[in-house]
Amino acid sequence: MKILHLETSSKNCSVAISDGEELLCLCEEVSENYKQSENLHTFVEWALEGAEIKLQDLDAVCLGKGPGSYTGLRIGAAAAKGFCFGLNIPLVSVESMHSMVEPFFNEKFEFIIPLIDARRMEVYAAVYNKTGEMISNTEALILAENSFETFKDKKTLFVGDGAAKTKEILLNSGGFEDSDFKAQIYPSAQFLIKKAVEKFNNKDFEDIAYFEPFYLKDFQGIKAKKRVIN
């Protein structure tokens, strides 16, 4: 099965083509200016050329559904729906958080926590264990000194552009080390592939007409023991 994978939820505009779980081609670029509207369809063309297939050869489209940039997600969803409607092929979606943590499964860390920068001291966060199971659903959090207390002194890795400001707070509170944070990690289409194939085989398809990205607009605050950092 040949699947087009689109990931537009962050600064990384990312497009991949796979045949089953085999990556055929990847085109992506991280830009501070969020260039999805400029680059997405060009990257799709380049990826198809690199994979040596035509648009009509696709069996499905997979979209990284967020959370993340509202505009980026809208652009990705519109493109994915357009391809699916035009080619009469199914749409599958995978949380963008998953593509951030997949490279770190089965490593030395017991927990992997993807963090997407939202605004001010807010992040989107989820928790995965080392086998890839999501043990805490994605939610929006306001960072505070007592954030992620249950993971202190445990083998925990924080990944994503939200890890930078999280690091500033958590290192001061103790229980974490500098090496526990990797901020230069963004959702990537190449790490949607395994989940997309699994969903395709299970016929876990989206309703194309009514599908909406996972915006996660509402925020939940974590009350600090001493103070909340805004």
PDB file of C-alpha atoms in Angstrom:
ATOM      1  CA  MET A   1       0.000   0.000   0.000  1.00  0.00           C
ATOM      2  CA  LYS A   2       1.295   3.451  -0.895  1.00  0.00           C
ATOM      3  CA  ILE A   3       0.440   6.226   1.544  1.00  0.00           C
ATOM      4  CA  LEU A   4       1.042   9.962   1.437  1.00  0.00           C
ATOM      5  CA  HIS A   5       1.845  11.329   4.905  1.00  0.00           C
ATOM      6  CA  LEU A   6       1.390  15.021   5.736  1.00  0.00           C
ATOM      7  CA  GLU A   7       2.590  16.731   8.932  1.00  0.00           C
ATOM      8  CA  THR A   8       1.940  20.470   9.154  1.00  0.00           C
ATOM      9  CA  SER A   9       1.213  21.048  12.843  1.00  0.00           C
ATOM     10  CA  SER A  10       4.513  22.758  13.682  1.00  0.00           C
ATOM     11  CA  LYS A  11       7.388  24.756  12.193  1.00  0.00           C
ATOM     12  CA  ASN A  12       8.309  21.577  10.326  1.00  0.00           C
ATOM     13  CA  CYS A  13       6.441  21.232   7.043  1.00  0.00           C
ATOM     14  CA  SER A  14       6.899  17.528   6.381  1.00  0.00           C
ATOM     15  CA  VAL A  15       5.765  15.160   3.609  1.00  0.00           C
ATOM     16  CA  ALA A  16       6.564  11.464   3.250  1.00  0.00           C
ATOM     17  CA  ILE A  17       5.626   8.632   0.910  1.00  0.00           C
ATOM     18  CA  SER A  18       5.644   5.052   2.135  1.00  0.00           C
ATOM     19  CA  ASP A  19       5.009   1.623   0.671  1.00  0.00           C
ATOM     20  CA  GLY A  20       3.720  -0.319   3.629  1.00  0.00           C
ATOM     21  CA  GLU A  21       6.133   0.531   6.437  1.00  0.00           C
ATOM     22  CA  GLU A  22       8.975   1.297   4.009  1.00  0.00           C
ATOM     23  CA  LEU A  23       9.826   4.978   3.675  1.00  0.00           C
ATOM     24  CA  LEU A  24      10.205   5.815  -0.019  1.00  0.00           C
ATOM     25  CA  CYS A  25      10.829   9.551   0.188  1.00  0.00           C
ATOM     26  CA  LEU A  26      10.823  12.370   2.744  1.00  0.00           C
ATOM     27  CA  CYS A  27      10.712  16.126   2.096  1.00  0.00           C
ATOM     28  CA  GLU A  28      10.655  18.479   5.057  1.00  0.00           C
ATOM     29  CA  GLU A  29      11.876  21.850   6.253  1.00  0.00           C
ATOM     30  CA  VAL A  30      11.796  23.570   9.642  1.00  0.00           C
ATOM     31  CA  SER A  31      11.034  27.273   9.311  1.00  0.00           C
ATOM     32  CA  GLU A  32      10.401  29.889  11.986  1.00  0.00           C
ATOM     33  CA  ASN A  33       7.926  31.482   9.556  1.00  0.00           C
ATOM     34  CA  TYR A  34       5.633  28.442   9.243  1.00  0.00           C
ATOM     35  CA  LYS A  35       5.827  27.968   5.451  1.00  0.00           C
ATOM     36  CA  GLN A  36       3.192  25.254   5.074  1.00  0.00           C
ATOM     37  CA  SER A  37       1.092  27.316   2.672  1.00  0.00           C
ATOM     38  CA  GLU A  38       4.134  27.924   0.463  1.00  0.00           C
ATOM     39  CA  ASN A  39       5.829  24.543   0.662  1.00  0.00           C
ATOM     40  CA  LEU A  40       3.275  21.793   1.230  1.00  0.00           C
ATOM     41  CA  HIS A  41       2.159  21.091  -2.336  1.00  0.00           C
ATOM     42  CA  THR A  42       5.688  21.539  -3.673  1.00  0.00           C
ATOM     43  CA  PHE A  43       6.942  19.007  -1.148  1.00  0.00           C
ATOM     44  CA  VAL A  44       4.172  16.608  -2.197  1.00  0.00           C
ATOM     45  CA  GLU A  45       5.337  16.885  -5.816  1.00  0.00           C
ATOM     46  CA  TRP A  46       8.959  16.344  -4.830  1.00  0.00           C
ATOM     47  CA  ALA A  47       8.087  13.371  -2.623  1.00  0.00           C
ATOM     48  CA  LEU A  48       6.116  11.709  -5.409  1.00  0.00           C
ATOM     49  CA  GLU A  49       9.011  12.247  -7.802  1.00  0.00           C
ATOM     50  CA  GLY A  50      11.482  10.877  -5.272  1.00  0.00           C
ATOM     51  CA  ALA A  51       9.320   7.838  -4.647  1.00  0.00           C
ATOM     52  CA  GLU A  52       8.920   7.381  -8.424  1.00  0.00           C
ATOM     53  CA  ILE A  53       5.140   7.109  -8.249  1.00  0.00           C
ATOM     54  CA  LYS A  54       2.190   9.175  -9.433  1.00  0.00           C
ATOM     55  CA  LEU A  55      -0.538  10.754  -7.363  1.00  0.00           C
ATOM     56  CA  GLN A  56      -2.986   8.221  -8.800  1.00  0.00           C
ATOM     57  CA  ASP A  57      -0.891   5.369  -7.317  1.00  0.00           C
ATOM     58  CA  LEU A  58      -1.748   6.377  -3.751  1.00  0.00           C
ATOM     59  CA  ASP A  59      -3.935   4.101  -1.645  1.00  0.00           C
ATOM     60  CA  ALA A  60      -4.490   6.497   1.274  1.00  0.00           C
ATOM     61  CA  VAL A  61      -3.496   9.787   2.879  1.00  0.00           C
ATOM     62  CA  CYS A  62      -2.325  10.043   6.475  1.00  0.00           C
ATOM     63  CA  LEU A  63      -2.473  13.355   8.314  1.00  0.00           C
ATOM     64  CA  GLY A  64      -0.724  14.355  11.520  1.00  0.00           C
ATOM     65  CA  LYS A  65      -3.871  15.737  13.155  1.00  0.00           C
ATOM     66  CA  GLY A  66      -2.276  17.886  15.872  1.00  0.00           C
ATOM     67  CA  PRO A  67      -2.371  19.541  18.262  1.00  0.00           C
ATOM     68  CA  GLY A  68      -0.239  22.447  17.137  1.00  0.00           C
ATOM     69  CA  SER A  69      -0.445  25.474  14.892  1.00  0.00           C
ATOM     70  CA  TYR A  70      -4.082  26.257  14.067  1.00  0.00           C
ATOM     71  CA  THR A  71      -3.213  27.604  10.615  1.00  0.00           C
ATOM     72  CA  GLY A  72      -0.804  24.769   9.882  1.00  0.00           C
ATOM     73  CA  LEU A  73      -3.386  22.159  10.826  1.00  0.00           C
ATOM     74  CA  ARG A  74      -6.043  23.825   8.655  1.00  0.00           C
ATOM     75  CA  ILE A  75      -3.686  23.811   5.672  1.00  0.00           C
ATOM     76  CA  GLY A  76      -2.773  20.162   6.170  1.00  0.00           C
ATOM     77  CA  ALA A  77      -6.383  19.071   6.657  1.00  0.00           C
ATOM     78  CA  ALA A  78      -7.566  20.933   3.566  1.00  0.00           C
ATOM     79  CA  ALA A  79      -4.835  19.347   1.445  1.00  0.00           C
ATOM     80  CA  ALA A  80      -5.470  15.860   2.831  1.00  0.00           C
ATOM     81  CA  LYS A  81      -9.214  16.120   2.205  1.00  0.00           C
ATOM     82  CA  GLY A  82      -8.622  17.416  -1.298  1.00  0.00           C
ATOM     83  CA  PHE A  83      -6.389  14.483  -2.195  1.00  0.00           C
ATOM     84  CA  CYS A  84      -8.795  11.964  -0.656  1.00  0.00           C
ATOM     85  CA  PHE A  85     -11.874  13.382  -2.366  1.00  0.00           C
ATOM     86  CA  GLY A  86     -10.111  13.768  -5.710  1.00  0.00           C
ATOM     87  CA  LEU A  87      -8.594  10.284  -5.707  1.00  0.00           C
ATOM     88  CA  ASN A  88     -11.451   8.558  -3.842  1.00  0.00           C
ATOM     89  CA  ILE A  89      -9.065   7.114  -1.253  1.00  0.00           C
ATOM     90  CA  PRO A  90      -9.382   6.917   2.552  1.00  0.00           C
ATOM     91  CA  LEU A  91      -7.991   9.314   5.134  1.00  0.00           C
ATOM     92  CA  VAL A  92      -6.291   8.159   8.321  1.00  0.00           C
ATOM     93  CA  SER A  93      -5.064  10.449  11.076  1.00  0.00           C
ATOM     94  CA  VAL A  94      -2.410  10.096  13.766  1.00  0.00           C
ATOM     95  CA  GLU A  95      -1.741  12.410  16.697  1.00  0.00           C
ATOM     96  CA  SER A  96       1.269  14.573  15.908  1.00  0.00           C
ATOM     97  CA  MET A  97       2.602  13.848  19.405  1.00  0.00           C
ATOM     98  CA  HIS A  98       3.254  10.251  18.369  1.00  0.00           C
ATOM     99  CA  SER A  99       5.617  11.258  15.580  1.00  0.00           C
ATOM    100  CA  MET A 100       7.742  13.157  18.119  1.00  0.00           C
ATOM    101  CA  VAL A 101       8.285  10.243  20.475  1.00  0.00           C
ATOM    102  CA  GLU A 102       8.552   7.223  18.158  1.00  0.00           C
ATOM    103  CA  PRO A 103      12.337   7.601  17.575  1.00  0.00           C
ATOM    104  CA  PHE A 104      12.920   7.248  21.318  1.00  0.00           C
ATOM    105  CA  PHE A 105      10.919   4.107  22.077  1.00  0.00           C
ATOM    106  CA  ASN A 106      12.839   1.206  23.638  1.00  0.00           C
ATOM    107  CA  GLU A 107      15.755   3.440  24.602  1.00  0.00           C
ATOM    108  CA  LYS A 108      17.069   4.097  28.094  1.00  0.00           C
ATOM    109  CA  PHE A 109      14.161   6.324  29.095  1.00  0.00           C
ATOM    110  CA  GLU A 110      11.196   4.920  31.010  1.00  0.00           C
ATOM    111  CA  PHE A 111       8.905   7.779  29.971  1.00  0.00           C
ATOM    112  CA  ILE A 112       8.878  10.094  26.943  1.00  0.00           C
ATOM    113  CA  ILE A 113       6.932  13.344  27.236  1.00  0.00           C
ATOM    114  CA  PRO A 114       6.333  15.309  24.011  1.00  0.00           C
ATOM    115  CA  LEU A 115       5.851  19.043  24.549  1.00  0.00           C
ATOM    116  CA  ILE A 116       4.556  21.458  21.914  1.00  0.00           C
ATOM    117  CA  ASP A 117       5.010  25.145  22.616  1.00  0.00           C
ATOM    118  CA  ALA A 118       1.631  26.874  22.794  1.00  0.00           C
ATOM    119  CA  ARG A 119       1.981  30.436  24.089  1.00  0.00           C
ATOM    120  CA  ARG A 120       3.516  32.173  27.069  1.00  0.00           C
ATOM    121  CA  MET A 121       4.107  29.388  29.607  1.00  0.00           C
ATOM    122  CA  GLU A 122       1.622  26.991  28.034  1.00  0.00           C
ATOM    123  CA  VAL A 123       2.389  23.674  26.353  1.00  0.00           C
ATOM    124  CA  TYR A 124       0.554  20.729  24.851  1.00  0.00           C
ATOM    125  CA  ALA A 125       1.762  17.588  26.609  1.00  0.00           C
ATOM    126  CA  ALA A 126       1.246  13.832  26.666  1.00  0.00           C
ATOM    127  CA  VAL A 127       3.062  10.928  28.318  1.00  0.00           C
ATOM    128  CA  TYR A 128       4.265   7.717  26.652  1.00  0.00           C
ATOM    129  CA  ASN A 129       6.098   4.764  28.131  1.00  0.00           C
ATOM    130  CA  LYS A 130       9.141   3.241  26.472  1.00  0.00           C
ATOM    131  CA  THR A 131       7.074   0.680  24.553  1.00  0.00           C
ATOM    132  CA  GLY A 132       5.069   3.419  22.826  1.00  0.00           C
ATOM    133  CA  GLU A 133       1.879   3.225  24.867  1.00  0.00           C
ATOM    134  CA  MET A 134       0.252   6.575  25.607  1.00  0.00           C
ATOM    135  CA  ILE A 135      -0.327   6.521  29.361  1.00  0.00           C
ATOM    136  CA  SER A 136      -1.558  10.105  29.690  1.00  0.00           C
ATOM    137  CA  ASN A 137      -3.712  11.694  27.017  1.00  0.00           C
ATOM    138  CA  THR A 138      -2.707  14.916  25.321  1.00  0.00           C
ATOM    139  CA  GLU A 139      -3.736  18.007  27.258  1.00  0.00           C
ATOM    140  CA  ALA A 140      -2.934  21.696  27.450  1.00  0.00           C
ATOM    141  CA  LEU A 141      -0.991  22.761  30.524  1.00  0.00           C
ATOM    142  CA  ILE A 142       0.291  25.926  32.148  1.00  0.00           C
ATOM    143  CA  LEU A 143       3.813  25.213  33.346  1.00  0.00           C
ATOM    144  CA  ALA A 144       4.600  25.628  37.016  1.00  0.00           C
ATOM    145  CA  GLU A 145       7.295  24.576  39.471  1.00  0.00           C
ATOM    146  CA  ASN A 146       5.386  21.422  40.416  1.00  0.00           C
ATOM    147  CA  SER A 147       4.667  20.348  36.820  1.00  0.00           C
ATOM    148  CA  PHE A 148       5.564  16.692  36.119  1.00  0.00           C
ATOM    149  CA  GLU A 149       6.433  16.055  39.782  1.00  0.00           C
ATOM    150  CA  THR A 150       5.608  12.355  39.496  1.00  0.00           C
ATOM    151  CA  PHE A 151       8.425  11.978  36.960  1.00  0.00           C
ATOM    152  CA  LYS A 152      11.183  13.461  39.111  1.00  0.00           C
ATOM    153  CA  ASP A 153      14.204  11.183  39.570  1.00  0.00           C
ATOM    154  CA  LYS A 154      12.798   8.783  36.966  1.00  0.00           C
ATOM    155  CA  LYS A 155      14.274   8.115  33.540  1.00  0.00           C
ATOM    156  CA  THR A 156      12.182  10.681  31.668  1.00  0.00           C
ATOM    157  CA  LEU A 157      12.865  12.409  28.358  1.00  0.00           C
ATOM    158  CA  PHE A 158      11.126  15.648  27.349  1.00  0.00           C
ATOM    159  CA  VAL A 159      11.062  16.301  23.594  1.00  0.00           C
ATOM    160  CA  GLY A 160       9.709  19.093  21.408  1.00  0.00           C
ATOM    161  CA  ASP A 161       9.939  22.851  21.111  1.00  0.00           C
ATOM    162  CA  GLY A 162       8.042  23.202  24.381  1.00  0.00           C
ATOM    163  CA  ALA A 163      10.913  21.483  26.196  1.00  0.00           C
ATOM    164  CA  ALA A 164      13.046  24.645  26.284  1.00  0.00           C
ATOM    165  CA  LYS A 165      10.828  26.670  28.595  1.00  0.00           C
ATOM    166  CA  THR A 166       9.890  23.530  30.526  1.00  0.00           C
ATOM    167  CA  LYS A 167      13.571  22.916  31.147  1.00  0.00           C
ATOM    168  CA  GLU A 168      14.063  26.394  32.618  1.00  0.00           C
ATOM    169  CA  ILE A 169      11.402  25.726  35.243  1.00  0.00           C
ATOM    170  CA  LEU A 170      12.034  22.076  36.066  1.00  0.00           C
ATOM    171  CA  LEU A 171      15.810  22.287  36.419  1.00  0.00           C
ATOM    172  CA  ASN A 172      15.326  24.894  39.138  1.00  0.00           C
ATOM    173  CA  SER A 173      12.926  22.619  41.006  1.00  0.00           C
ATOM    174  CA  GLY A 174      15.361  19.676  41.040  1.00  0.00           C
ATOM    175  CA  GLY A 175      14.930  16.036  40.055  1.00  0.00           C
ATOM    176  CA  PHE A 176      15.760  16.556  36.354  1.00  0.00           C
ATOM    177  CA  GLU A 177      19.003  16.929  34.386  1.00  0.00           C
ATOM    178  CA  ASP A 178      19.949  18.950  31.316  1.00  0.00           C
ATOM    179  CA  SER A 179      20.213  15.766  29.228  1.00  0.00           C
ATOM    180  CA  ASP A 180      16.543  14.988  29.919  1.00  0.00           C
ATOM    181  CA  PHE A 181      15.432  17.683  27.450  1.00  0.00           C
ATOM    182  CA  LYS A 182      15.614  17.685  23.629  1.00  0.00           C
ATOM    183  CA  ALA A 183      14.030  20.872  22.288  1.00  0.00           C
ATOM    184  CA  GLN A 184      14.933  20.522  18.587  1.00  0.00           C
ATOM    185  CA  ILE A 185      12.380  17.781  17.939  1.00  0.00           C
ATOM    186  CA  TYR A 186       9.375  18.470  15.712  1.00  0.00           C
ATOM    187  CA  PRO A 187       6.569  16.265  14.386  1.00  0.00           C
ATOM    188  CA  SER A 188       7.746  14.516  11.214  1.00  0.00           C
ATOM    189  CA  ALA A 189       5.768  12.688   8.540  1.00  0.00           C
ATOM    190  CA  GLN A 190       8.236   9.785   8.485  1.00  0.00           C
ATOM    191  CA  PHE A 191       7.197   8.811  12.009  1.00  0.00           C
ATOM    192  CA  LEU A 192       3.509   8.641  11.125  1.00  0.00           C
ATOM    193  CA  ILE A 193       4.094   5.599   8.945  1.00  0.00           C
ATOM    194  CA  LYS A 194       3.777   2.698  11.406  1.00  0.00           C
ATOM    195  CA  LYS A 195       0.588   4.008  12.979  1.00  0.00           C
ATOM    196  CA  ALA A 196      -0.849   4.860   9.559  1.00  0.00           C
ATOM    197  CA  VAL A 197      -0.262   1.331   8.243  1.00  0.00           C
ATOM    198  CA  GLU A 198      -1.827  -0.144  11.366  1.00  0.00           C
ATOM    199  CA  LYS A 199      -4.912   2.051  10.977  1.00  0.00           C
ATOM    200  CA  PHE A 200      -5.154   1.315   7.243  1.00  0.00           C
ATOM    201  CA  ASN A 201      -5.052  -2.438   7.856  1.00  0.00           C
ATOM    202  CA  ASN A 202      -7.752  -2.080  10.505  1.00  0.00           C
ATOM    203  CA  LYS A 203      -9.824   0.128   8.193  1.00  0.00           C
ATOM    204  CA  ASP A 204      -9.740   2.818  10.856  1.00  0.00           C
ATOM    205  CA  PHE A 205     -10.605   5.643   8.468  1.00  0.00           C
ATOM    206  CA  GLU A 206     -11.816   9.171   9.097  1.00  0.00           C
ATOM    207  CA  ASP A 207     -15.077  10.579   7.777  1.00  0.00           C
ATOM    208  CA  ILE A 208     -13.501  12.912   5.233  1.00  0.00           C
ATOM    209  CA  ALA A 209     -16.428  15.318   5.065  1.00  0.00           C
ATOM    210  CA  TYR A 210     -16.614  15.872   8.822  1.00  0.00           C
ATOM    211  CA  PHE A 211     -12.999  15.379   9.893  1.00  0.00           C
ATOM    212  CA  GLU A 212     -11.457  18.211  11.915  1.00  0.00           C
ATOM    213  CA  PRO A 213      -7.886  18.425  13.239  1.00  0.00           C
ATOM    214  CA  PHE A 214      -7.172  18.049  16.954  1.00  0.00           C
ATOM    215  CA  TYR A 215      -6.911  21.735  17.872  1.00  0.00           C
ATOM    216  CA  LEU A 216      -7.002  21.354  21.663  1.00  0.00           C
ATOM    217  CA  LYS A 217      -7.771  25.027  22.254  1.00  0.00           C
ATOM    218  CA  ASP A 218      -8.784  24.880  25.914  1.00  0.00           C
ATOM    219  CA  PHE A 219      -6.070  25.104  28.538  1.00  0.00           C
ATOM    220  CA  GLN A 220      -5.864  23.564  31.982  1.00  0.00           C
ATOM    221  CA  GLY A 221      -3.731  25.211  34.626  1.00  0.00           C
ATOM    222  CA  ILE A 222      -1.575  23.249  37.056  1.00  0.00           C
ATOM    223  CA  LYS A 223      -1.671  24.938  40.437  1.00  0.00           C
ATOM    224  CA  ALA A 224       1.816  25.392  41.802  1.00  0.00           C
ATOM    225  CA  LYS A 225       2.658  24.799  45.433  1.00  0.00           C
ATOM    226  CA  LYS A 226       4.177  28.264  45.689  1.00  0.00           C
ATOM    227  CA  ARG A 227       3.345  30.174  42.530  1.00  0.00           C
ATOM    228  CA  VAL A 228       2.332  29.826  38.887  1.00  0.00           C
ATOM    229  CA  ILE A 229       4.769  31.211  36.350  1.00  0.00           C
ATOM    230  CA  ASN A 230       2.944  33.144  33.648  1.00  0.00           C
TER     231      ASN A 230
END
